[in-house]
Amino acid sequence: MAEQSVRCIPEQPIFDEGHSAERAVWQLLKSALPNDVVLAHSVQVRHGSAEHEIDLLVLWPHVGLAAIEVKGGQLSIDRGQWYQSDRSGKRVIKSPLVQSQGAQHAFREWIGEQLGTPLTSRFAYMACLPYTSVPANWTLSGAPRALILDREDLTDAAEKIRRAIETEAGGATQLAPSYLERMVRKLEGTLDALPSDTADSAQSEDLQDQLTARQDTLLSATRDIPRIRFTGGAGSGKTWLALAKAQRLCKEGKRVGLFCYNKGLGMYLDNQAGGWRQMKPAFTGEFHEYVRSVGVPDGEGQAYFDEEMPRLLKEKAARLTPDRKFDAVVVDEAQDFAPLWWEALLQCLKDPESSEIYAFMDDRQDVYHRSGGTADFTHGPLADLVPIHVDENLRNTRRIAQTFKPLAGRHFTPRGNTGMPVRLVDCSTDQALDRASDCVDALIEEGWAANQIALLTTNHRHPIHQQHHLDGTTRQYWDEFHAKEAEFYGHVLGFKGLERSVVILCVDGFKELERAAEQLYVGMSRARSLLVIVGSPDLIAQGGGRELAQALRGCAVWDPTPAE
């Protein structure tokens, strides 16, 4: 039986580059609202000579209706006047609640005329400000706080909307399902997408997510190919594709293994797959956790992990019953896997010669330099997989992507918006950690939320990271990262496949200079909106090469020292 979900009009709205705020709210409500609710986007109402638009219209059977005006950017009010601010400046706007109220009244009159029956159901007008925080005790004449959804309210959006309808809406009755269906027939075919400005970092990131989701066409185009290696640069949406591919395979009823190497990425994949409403992978997470799960004991030393452990896994795999083997495996950051790991993993497939394999990788992020070479596409373990190239960078702003482009290869193509200049804090290597810590404080003072920031080192662990390591609280460490409650302190080697809005790359040296280029590439490409590079430009040039040194000259030199 097909799974029910919120009915959307249209089913897949078209959101252009200026519609990221509306898209983000629409997507959130689509997931949060009950299955019998109808969610309409951009409802155009012409009543008399006046034209109105309802950004999002919620039709909730047995409850009522809500017309929601979505306003991106930062909203403020001064002496009764509303303002909208973004990176292009501050401008006067009409009250979004007044806009919503006008559209609500027009819709009520229009639909009553269209159906020949007045709309008497409860009908709330609301404003959603997804990037603005509004105090809980805020009030303005004619604008009850309950009619506004701010960034914090979005975590409980469905309940907030229902409460607004039940306590603040005009109208006397619940919305009858039969009347709802009559309205739906009138709404179909009346929708359109209208542009709005996108500027601040959160809106830019919603746009990046939208671009990434378009990569789904690659999966559709390659659905009949059972063994593929998707090779692409940082920020090209490979992790998104890996999850989407695994979900498709699960929906087909296949027993799927979704793997990676790093703990942080493994927890992210597990969290994402855990939220799927249908079938889930038989295993999701770190390859080594899977090895332990089938009974291979822990060992010590690199030789054990690279050679003995995969040998033991092959022995275990030979004794696994068919119902415990996989129809398909999906591996994210596949370049991190040693060749012998691949050989052992293939033995966990129901048919090592023909079962499905999908590897998502970037050979320029081979920071571990494992012996044998997974990225050897002539003789390596992935040589027989069909190559599909994913060249577009979608995660980073254009300025960030252009900075690390010399490390990403000639086919790497930035597609993000322009964004803010990359910042460079020029200091000696032994000062880098202290200066990077100054950056955290300075950025929070600028208005960045602490949980938007990650500080990544290239050599030594940050003291906070090191303390977790010494205390044996690695699980808690990564739980805190995924909870997004505070700033994060990590190392580039453990942050592959992950991201934050702001990344402070602390170049505190390199254990091996021959691995410096890969580490710089990984570290710089983790930032979605703002990249801050801290360290010696000479050392960075030595590790990353002449073209990277030239790219650094375009950075904005920054001093995060607090003013006296």
Coordinates of C-alpha atoms in Angstrom, one line a residue:
M1 CA 0.0 0.0 0.0
A2 CA 1.4 3.4 -0.9
E3 CA 2.4 5.6 2.1
Q4 CA 0.3 8.6 2.7
S5 CA 1.8 12.0 2.9
V6 CA 0.8 15.7 3.0
R7 CA -1.0 16.6 -0.2
C8 CA 0.8 19.5 -1.9
I9 CA -0.5 21.9 -4.6
P10 CA 1.4 21.8 -6.8
E11 CA 2.9 18.4 -5.9
Q12 CA 6.4 19.8 -6.7
P13 CA 6.5 23.6 -6.6
I14 CA 9.2 25.3 -8.7
F15 CA 11.4 27.4 -6.5
D16 CA 13.9 29.6 -8.3
E17 CA 17.1 31.1 -6.9
G18 CA 15.2 33.8 -5.1
H19 CA 12.7 31.5 -3.4
S20 CA 15.0 29.6 -0.9
A21 CA 13.2 30.9 2.2
E22 CA 9.8 29.8 1.0
R23 CA 11.2 26.5 -0.2
A24 CA 12.8 25.8 3.2
V25 CA 9.5 26.5 5.0
W26 CA 7.4 24.5 2.5
Q27 CA 9.7 21.6 2.9
L28 CA 9.6 21.8 6.7
L29 CA 5.8 22.0 6.7
K30 CA 5.5 19.1 4.2
S31 CA 7.4 16.9 6.7
A32 CA 5.8 18.3 9.9
L33 CA 2.1 18.5 9.1
P34 CA -0.3 15.5 9.4
N35 CA -0.9 13.4 6.4
D36 CA -4.5 14.6 5.8
V37 CA -3.5 18.3 5.5
V38 CA -3.3 20.1 2.2
L39 CA -0.4 22.5 1.7
A40 CA -0.7 25.0 -1.2
H41 CA 2.1 27.2 -2.4
S42 CA 1.8 30.7 -4.0
V43 CA -2.0 30.9 -4.1
Q44 CA -2.8 33.8 -6.5
V45 CA -6.1 35.6 -5.7
R46 CA -7.6 38.3 -7.9
H47 CA -10.6 39.8 -6.2
G48 CA -12.1 42.8 -8.0
S49 CA -9.2 45.0 -9.0
A50 CA -6.9 43.9 -6.2
E51 CA -4.3 41.1 -6.6
H52 CA -3.1 39.1 -3.6
E53 CA -0.8 36.2 -3.1
I54 CA -0.7 33.7 -0.2
D55 CA 2.8 32.3 0.0
L56 CA 1.7 29.1 1.9
L57 CA -1.9 28.1 2.5
V58 CA -2.6 25.3 5.0
L59 CA -6.0 23.6 4.8
W60 CA -6.4 21.4 7.8
P61 CA -9.5 19.2 8.0
H62 CA -11.5 19.3 11.2
V63 CA -9.3 22.3 12.3
G64 CA -9.3 25.3 9.9
L65 CA -7.1 27.3 7.5
A66 CA -3.9 29.4 7.8
A67 CA -2.5 31.9 5.3
I68 CA 1.2 32.3 5.8
E69 CA 3.4 35.1 4.5
V70 CA 7.1 34.1 4.4
K71 CA 9.7 36.8 4.8
G72 CA 13.4 35.9 4.5
G73 CA 16.2 38.1 5.8
Q74 CA 16.3 39.8 9.1
L75 CA 13.0 41.5 10.1
S76 CA 12.8 44.4 12.5
I77 CA 10.3 47.0 13.7
D78 CA 11.0 50.6 14.6
R79 CA 8.1 52.8 15.9
G80 CA 5.6 50.7 14.1
Q81 CA 7.5 50.5 10.8
W82 CA 8.6 47.1 9.5
Y83 CA 12.1 46.7 7.9
Q84 CA 13.8 43.8 6.1
S85 CA 17.6 43.6 6.1
D86 CA 20.0 41.5 4.2
R87 CA 23.5 41.9 2.8
S88 CA 22.2 44.4 0.2
G89 CA 21.0 46.7 2.9
K90 CA 17.9 47.6 5.0
R91 CA 14.6 48.6 3.4
V92 CA 11.1 49.5 4.5
I93 CA 8.4 46.8 3.9
K94 CA 4.7 46.5 4.5
S95 CA 3.9 44.5 7.6
P96 CA 3.9 40.8 6.6
L97 CA 0.9 40.3 8.9
V98 CA -1.1 43.0 7.1
Q99 CA -0.1 41.4 3.8
S100 CA -1.3 38.0 5.1
Q101 CA -4.5 39.5 6.5
G102 CA -5.3 41.2 3.2
A103 CA -4.7 38.0 1.2
Q104 CA -6.7 36.0 3.7
H105 CA -9.7 38.3 3.4
A106 CA -9.5 38.3 -0.4
F107 CA -9.3 34.5 -0.5
R108 CA -12.3 34.1 1.9
E109 CA -14.4 36.3 -0.4
W110 CA -13.1 34.7 -3.6
I111 CA -13.6 31.1 -2.6
G112 CA -17.1 31.8 -1.3
E113 CA -18.1 33.3 -4.6
Q114 CA -16.5 30.5 -6.6
L115 CA -18.2 27.7 -4.6
G116 CA -21.5 29.6 -3.9
T117 CA -21.1 28.8 -0.2
P118 CA -19.5 31.2 2.3
L119 CA -16.3 30.1 3.9
T120 CA -17.2 30.2 7.6
S121 CA -14.3 27.9 8.9
R122 CA -11.7 29.2 11.2
F123 CA -9.0 31.0 9.1
A124 CA -5.8 32.5 10.6
Y125 CA -3.5 34.9 8.9
M126 CA 0.2 34.4 9.9
A127 CA 3.7 35.5 9.1
C128 CA 6.7 33.1 9.0
L129 CA 10.2 34.7 9.6
P130 CA 12.5 31.7 9.2
Y131 CA 15.7 33.7 9.7
T132 CA 14.6 36.0 12.5
S133 CA 14.2 35.5 16.2
V134 CA 11.2 37.1 17.9
P135 CA 11.0 37.2 21.7
A136 CA 8.2 35.1 23.2
N137 CA 6.8 38.1 25.1
W138 CA 6.8 40.4 22.0
T139 CA 3.6 42.2 21.2
L140 CA 2.3 44.8 18.8
S141 CA -1.1 46.2 18.3
G142 CA -3.0 44.0 15.9
A143 CA -0.1 41.5 15.7
P144 CA -0.4 38.8 18.4
R145 CA 2.8 36.8 18.9
A146 CA 0.9 33.6 18.3
L147 CA 0.5 34.6 14.6
I148 CA 4.2 34.7 14.0
L149 CA 6.5 31.7 13.4
D150 CA 10.1 32.7 14.0
R151 CA 13.2 30.6 13.5
E152 CA 12.8 28.9 16.9
D153 CA 9.1 28.2 16.3
L154 CA 9.9 26.1 13.2
T155 CA 11.0 23.2 15.4
D156 CA 7.3 22.8 16.4
A157 CA 5.7 24.5 13.4
A158 CA 2.7 22.2 13.0
E159 CA 1.5 22.6 16.6
K160 CA 2.1 26.4 16.4
I161 CA -0.1 26.7 13.3
R162 CA -2.8 24.5 14.8
R163 CA -2.8 26.6 18.0
A164 CA -3.0 29.9 16.0
I165 CA -6.0 28.6 14.1
E166 CA -7.8 27.4 17.2
T167 CA -7.1 30.5 19.4
E168 CA -6.6 33.5 17.0
A169 CA -8.5 32.7 13.8
G170 CA -11.7 34.4 12.6
G171 CA -14.5 32.0 11.9
A172 CA -16.7 29.8 13.9
T173 CA -16.4 26.3 12.6
Q174 CA -13.9 23.6 11.9
L175 CA -13.0 22.9 8.3
A176 CA -15.2 20.2 6.9
P177 CA -13.3 17.7 4.7
S178 CA -16.0 17.9 2.0
Y179 CA -15.6 21.7 1.8
L180 CA -11.8 21.3 1.7
E181 CA -12.1 19.0 -1.3
R182 CA -14.2 21.6 -3.1
M183 CA -11.6 24.3 -2.4
V184 CA -8.8 22.0 -3.6
R185 CA -10.5 21.6 -7.0
K186 CA -10.5 25.4 -7.4
L187 CA -6.9 25.8 -6.3
E188 CA -5.4 23.4 -8.8
G189 CA -3.8 25.2 -11.7
T190 CA -3.8 28.6 -10.0
L191 CA -0.3 28.6 -8.5
D192 CA 2.9 30.3 -9.6
A193 CA 6.3 31.0 -8.1
L194 CA 7.2 34.6 -7.4
P195 CA 10.8 35.8 -6.8
S196 CA 12.2 37.2 -3.6
D197 CA 15.7 38.3 -2.6
T198 CA 18.2 35.8 -1.2
A199 CA 21.2 37.1 0.5
D200 CA 22.0 36.0 4.1
S201 CA 23.9 32.8 4.8
A202 CA 20.9 30.7 5.9
Q203 CA 19.0 31.6 2.7
S204 CA 22.0 30.9 0.6
E205 CA 22.4 27.5 2.2
D206 CA 18.7 26.7 1.5
L207 CA 19.5 27.5 -2.1
Q208 CA 22.5 25.2 -2.0
D209 CA 20.3 22.4 -0.6
Q210 CA 17.9 23.0 -3.5
L211 CA 20.7 22.8 -6.1
T212 CA 22.0 19.6 -4.4
A213 CA 18.6 18.0 -4.6
R214 CA 18.7 18.5 -8.4
Q215 CA 21.4 15.8 -8.5
D216 CA 18.6 13.3 -8.1
T217 CA 18.5 13.3 -11.9
L218 CA 21.8 11.5 -11.9
L219 CA 20.2 8.6 -10.0
S220 CA 17.3 8.4 -12.4
A221 CA 19.6 8.5 -15.4
T222 CA 21.7 5.7 -14.1
R223 CA 19.1 3.5 -12.4
D224 CA 19.7 0.5 -14.7
I225 CA 23.5 0.4 -14.0
P226 CA 24.2 -2.0 -11.1
R227 CA 27.8 -1.0 -10.4
I228 CA 28.9 2.6 -10.4
R229 CA 31.6 4.8 -9.0
F230 CA 30.4 8.4 -8.7
T231 CA 33.5 10.6 -8.7
G232 CA 33.3 14.3 -7.9
G233 CA 34.9 17.2 -6.1
A234 CA 34.0 18.5 -2.7
G235 CA 30.6 19.9 -2.3
S236 CA 29.1 18.2 -5.4
G237 CA 26.4 16.4 -3.3
K238 CA 27.9 12.9 -3.2
T239 CA 26.8 12.3 0.4
W240 CA 23.3 13.4 -0.5
L241 CA 23.4 11.1 -3.6
A242 CA 24.6 8.2 -1.5
L243 CA 21.7 8.6 0.9
A244 CA 19.2 9.0 -1.9
K245 CA 20.5 5.9 -3.7
A246 CA 20.4 3.8 -0.5
Q247 CA 16.8 5.0 0.1
R248 CA 15.8 4.0 -3.4
L249 CA 17.3 0.6 -3.0
C250 CA 15.5 0.1 0.3
K251 CA 12.2 1.0 -1.2
E252 CA 12.8 -1.7 -3.8
G253 CA 12.9 -4.2 -1.0
K254 CA 16.6 -4.8 -1.2
R255 CA 18.9 -5.6 1.8
V256 CA 21.3 -2.6 1.7
G257 CA 24.5 -1.8 3.5
L258 CA 25.3 2.0 3.7
F259 CA 29.0 2.4 4.7
C260 CA 31.7 5.0 5.3
Y261 CA 34.9 5.2 7.3
N262 CA 34.7 8.2 9.7
K263 CA 32.7 8.1 12.9
G264 CA 31.2 11.6 12.5
L265 CA 30.0 10.8 8.9
G266 CA 28.8 7.4 10.0
M267 CA 26.6 9.0 12.7
Y268 CA 25.3 11.5 10.2
L269 CA 24.3 8.8 7.8
D270 CA 22.7 6.8 10.6
N271 CA 20.7 9.8 11.8
Q272 CA 19.5 10.6 8.2
A273 CA 18.5 7.0 7.4
G274 CA 16.9 6.6 10.8
G275 CA 14.4 9.3 9.8
W276 CA 13.2 7.5 6.7
R277 CA 9.5 6.5 7.0
Q278 CA 9.8 3.4 4.9
M279 CA 12.4 0.6 4.9
K280 CA 15.8 1.3 6.2
P281 CA 19.3 -0.1 5.4
A282 CA 20.2 -3.4 7.2
F283 CA 23.4 -1.6 8.3
T284 CA 24.3 2.1 8.3
G285 CA 27.6 3.5 9.6
E286 CA 31.3 2.9 9.9
F287 CA 32.8 -0.1 8.1
H288 CA 34.6 -1.1 11.2
E289 CA 31.4 -1.2 13.3
Y290 CA 29.9 -3.5 10.7
V291 CA 33.0 -5.8 11.0
R292 CA 32.5 -5.9 14.7
S293 CA 28.8 -6.6 14.3
V294 CA 29.5 -9.9 12.5
G295 CA 31.8 -11.1 15.2
V296 CA 35.3 -10.0 14.2
P297 CA 37.3 -9.1 17.3
D298 CA 39.0 -5.7 17.9
G299 CA 42.7 -5.5 17.3
E300 CA 45.5 -3.0 17.4
G301 CA 47.9 -1.5 15.0
Q302 CA 47.6 -0.4 11.4
A303 CA 48.6 -3.8 10.1
Y304 CA 45.7 -5.4 11.9
F305 CA 43.2 -2.9 10.4
D306 CA 44.6 -2.9 6.9
E307 CA 45.3 -6.7 6.6
E308 CA 44.3 -9.0 9.4
M309 CA 40.8 -7.5 10.0
P310 CA 39.7 -7.8 6.3
R311 CA 41.0 -11.4 6.2
L312 CA 38.9 -12.2 9.3
L313 CA 35.9 -10.5 7.7
K314 CA 36.2 -12.7 4.6
E315 CA 36.2 -15.8 6.8
K316 CA 33.1 -14.6 8.6
A317 CA 31.4 -13.6 5.3
A318 CA 31.9 -17.2 4.0
R319 CA 29.8 -18.4 6.9
L320 CA 27.0 -15.8 6.7
T321 CA 23.6 -17.1 5.6
P322 CA 22.1 -15.5 2.5
D323 CA 19.6 -13.6 4.6
R324 CA 22.4 -11.8 6.4
K325 CA 24.2 -10.8 3.2
F326 CA 23.5 -7.7 1.1
D327 CA 21.8 -7.2 -2.2
A328 CA 23.6 -3.9 -2.5
V329 CA 26.3 -1.8 -0.8
V330 CA 26.6 2.0 -0.9
V331 CA 29.9 3.5 0.2
D332 CA 30.3 7.2 0.9
E333 CA 33.9 8.7 0.8
A334 CA 34.9 5.5 -0.8
Q335 CA 38.5 6.7 -1.4
D336 CA 39.0 6.1 2.4
F337 CA 38.6 2.4 2.0
A338 CA 41.8 0.2 1.7
P339 CA 41.7 -2.2 -1.2
L340 CA 41.6 -5.3 1.1
W341 CA 38.5 -3.8 2.8
W342 CA 36.8 -3.7 -0.5
E343 CA 37.7 -7.3 -1.2
A344 CA 36.2 -8.3 2.2
L345 CA 33.1 -6.2 1.8
L346 CA 32.3 -7.8 -1.6
Q347 CA 32.2 -11.2 0.1
C348 CA 29.4 -9.9 2.2
L349 CA 27.2 -9.5 -1.0
K350 CA 24.8 -12.2 -2.0
D351 CA 26.6 -12.4 -5.3
P352 CA 30.1 -10.8 -5.2
E353 CA 30.2 -10.9 -9.0
S354 CA 26.8 -9.3 -9.8
S355 CA 25.2 -7.7 -6.7
E356 CA 24.9 -3.9 -6.8
I357 CA 27.8 -1.6 -5.7
Y358 CA 27.7 2.2 -5.6
A359 CA 30.8 4.0 -4.5
F360 CA 30.8 7.8 -4.0
M361 CA 34.3 9.3 -3.9
D362 CA 36.8 12.1 -4.5
D363 CA 40.3 10.8 -5.2
R364 CA 41.6 14.3 -4.3
Q365 CA 40.5 13.8 -0.7
D366 CA 42.6 10.7 -0.2
V367 CA 44.0 12.0 3.0
Y368 CA 44.9 8.6 4.4
H369 CA 47.0 7.4 1.4
R370 CA 46.1 3.8 2.0
S371 CA 48.4 1.3 0.4
G372 CA 47.3 -0.3 -2.8
G373 CA 45.1 2.6 -4.0
T374 CA 41.3 2.4 -4.1
A375 CA 41.6 5.3 -6.6
D376 CA 43.6 3.2 -9.0
F377 CA 40.9 2.9 -11.6
T378 CA 43.0 0.7 -13.9
H379 CA 43.9 -2.2 -11.5
G380 CA 42.3 -1.2 -8.2
P381 CA 39.2 -2.8 -6.6
L382 CA 36.8 -0.3 -8.3
A383 CA 38.3 -0.6 -11.8
D384 CA 35.3 -2.5 -13.1
L385 CA 32.7 0.0 -11.8
V386 CA 31.1 2.3 -14.4
P387 CA 32.5 5.8 -13.9
I388 CA 30.0 8.7 -13.5
H389 CA 31.5 12.2 -13.0
V390 CA 29.9 14.8 -10.7
D391 CA 31.7 18.0 -11.4
E392 CA 29.5 20.8 -10.1
N393 CA 30.2 22.3 -6.7
L394 CA 26.9 23.1 -5.0
R395 CA 27.7 23.3 -1.3
N396 CA 30.0 26.2 -1.1
T397 CA 29.6 29.9 -2.1
R398 CA 31.5 30.8 -5.2
R399 CA 34.2 32.7 -3.3
I400 CA 34.9 29.7 -1.1
A401 CA 35.0 27.3 -4.0
Q402 CA 37.2 29.5 -6.1
T403 CA 39.7 29.7 -3.3
F404 CA 40.2 25.9 -3.1
K405 CA 39.6 25.3 -6.8
P406 CA 43.4 24.8 -7.5
L407 CA 43.2 21.7 -5.3
A408 CA 40.0 20.3 -6.8
G409 CA 40.9 19.5 -10.4
R410 CA 40.3 21.0 -13.8
H411 CA 36.7 19.8 -14.2
F412 CA 35.6 21.3 -10.8
T413 CA 32.8 23.9 -11.5
P414 CA 31.5 26.3 -8.8
R415 CA 27.7 26.8 -9.1
G416 CA 26.9 28.6 -5.8
N417 CA 26.1 32.2 -5.3
T418 CA 28.9 34.8 -4.8
G419 CA 28.9 34.9 -1.0
M420 CA 31.2 36.7 1.4
P421 CA 35.0 37.1 0.9
V422 CA 37.2 34.4 2.4
R423 CA 39.1 35.8 5.4
L424 CA 42.8 35.2 6.1
V425 CA 44.3 35.6 9.5
D426 CA 48.1 35.9 8.8
C427 CA 50.1 34.5 11.7
S428 CA 52.9 32.2 12.6
T429 CA 52.2 28.5 12.8
D430 CA 52.7 28.4 16.6
Q431 CA 50.2 31.2 17.1
A432 CA 47.5 29.7 14.8
L433 CA 45.5 27.9 17.5
D434 CA 45.2 30.9 19.8
R435 CA 44.3 33.1 16.8
A436 CA 41.7 30.6 15.6
S437 CA 40.1 30.7 19.1
D438 CA 40.0 34.5 18.8
C439 CA 38.1 34.0 15.6
V440 CA 35.3 32.0 17.3
D441 CA 34.7 34.9 19.8
A442 CA 34.9 37.5 17.1
L443 CA 32.4 35.7 14.8
I444 CA 29.9 35.2 17.7
E445 CA 30.3 38.9 18.4
E446 CA 29.4 39.6 14.8
G447 CA 26.2 37.8 15.2
W448 CA 27.0 34.3 14.0
A449 CA 25.4 31.6 16.2
A450 CA 27.9 29.4 18.0
N451 CA 26.4 26.3 16.5
Q452 CA 27.1 27.5 13.0
I453 CA 30.9 27.5 13.6
A454 CA 33.4 24.7 13.3
L455 CA 37.1 25.1 14.1
L456 CA 39.3 22.5 12.3
T457 CA 43.0 21.9 12.8
T458 CA 45.4 20.4 10.4
N459 CA 48.0 19.0 12.8
H460 CA 47.3 18.7 16.5
R461 CA 43.9 18.2 18.1
H462 CA 42.3 21.2 19.6
P463 CA 42.4 21.0 23.4
I464 CA 38.6 20.4 23.6
H465 CA 38.9 17.7 21.0
Q466 CA 41.9 16.2 22.8
Q467 CA 40.0 16.1 26.1
H468 CA 37.2 14.0 24.6
H469 CA 39.8 11.7 23.2
L470 CA 41.5 11.2 26.5
D471 CA 38.2 10.8 28.4
G472 CA 37.0 8.2 26.0
T473 CA 33.9 10.3 25.2
T474 CA 34.1 10.1 21.5
R475 CA 30.4 9.2 21.1
Q476 CA 29.4 12.2 23.2
Y477 CA 31.7 14.4 21.2
W478 CA 29.9 13.5 17.9
D479 CA 26.5 13.5 19.5
E480 CA 27.1 17.2 20.5
F481 CA 28.2 18.0 16.9
H482 CA 25.1 16.5 15.4
A483 CA 22.9 18.1 18.0
K484 CA 24.2 21.5 16.7
E485 CA 24.0 23.1 20.1
A486 CA 27.5 24.8 20.2
E487 CA 30.6 25.5 18.2
F488 CA 32.6 22.4 17.2
Y489 CA 36.3 21.7 17.5
G490 CA 37.7 19.0 15.3
H491 CA 40.5 17.8 12.9
V492 CA 40.1 17.9 9.1
L493 CA 40.7 14.1 9.0
G494 CA 37.6 13.5 11.0
F495 CA 35.4 16.0 9.3
K496 CA 35.3 14.5 5.8
G497 CA 31.8 14.5 4.4
L498 CA 30.6 17.0 7.0
E499 CA 30.0 20.7 6.9
R500 CA 29.1 23.9 8.9
S501 CA 28.0 27.4 7.8
V502 CA 31.3 28.8 9.1
V503 CA 34.6 27.0 9.1
I504 CA 37.8 28.3 10.8
L505 CA 40.6 26.3 9.3
C506 CA 43.5 26.5 11.7
V507 CA 46.7 25.6 9.8
D508 CA 48.8 24.6 12.8
G509 CA 51.3 22.6 10.7
F510 CA 51.2 19.2 9.0
K511 CA 52.4 15.9 10.3
E512 CA 53.4 15.0 6.7
L513 CA 53.8 17.7 4.2
E514 CA 53.0 15.4 1.3
R515 CA 49.5 15.1 2.7
A516 CA 49.1 18.8 3.2
A517 CA 47.3 19.5 -0.1
E518 CA 44.5 16.9 0.6
Q519 CA 44.1 18.3 4.1
L520 CA 43.8 21.9 3.0
Y521 CA 41.3 20.8 0.3
V522 CA 39.1 19.0 2.8
G523 CA 39.3 21.8 5.4
M524 CA 38.5 24.6 3.1
S525 CA 35.6 22.8 1.4
R526 CA 33.7 22.2 4.6
A527 CA 32.5 25.8 4.9
R528 CA 29.1 26.6 3.3
S529 CA 28.9 30.4 3.8
L530 CA 32.1 31.7 5.4
L531 CA 35.7 30.4 5.4
V532 CA 38.3 31.8 7.7
I533 CA 41.9 30.5 7.1
V534 CA 44.3 31.0 10.0
G535 CA 48.0 30.4 9.7
S536 CA 51.2 31.2 7.8
P537 CA 50.6 31.9 4.0
D538 CA 54.1 30.6 3.3
L539 CA 53.3 27.2 4.9
I540 CA 50.0 27.0 3.2
A541 CA 51.7 27.8 -0.1
Q542 CA 54.3 25.2 0.6
G543 CA 51.6 22.6 1.3
G544 CA 49.0 23.6 -1.3
G545 CA 51.1 24.9 -4.2
R546 CA 51.6 28.0 -6.2
E547 CA 48.0 28.3 -7.5
L548 CA 46.6 28.1 -4.0
A549 CA 49.1 30.7 -2.8
Q550 CA 47.8 33.0 -5.6
A551 CA 44.2 32.3 -4.6
L552 CA 45.0 33.4 -1.1
R553 CA 45.9 36.8 -2.3
G554 CA 42.3 37.4 -3.1
C555 CA 41.2 36.8 0.6
A556 CA 40.3 39.6 2.9
V557 CA 43.0 40.0 5.6
W558 CA 41.3 39.9 8.9
D559 CA 42.3 40.7 12.5
P560 CA 39.9 39.0 15.0
T561 CA 41.5 40.7 18.0
P562 CA 38.8 42.3 20.1
A563 CA 38.9 46.1 20.3
E564 CA 40.2 47.6 23.6

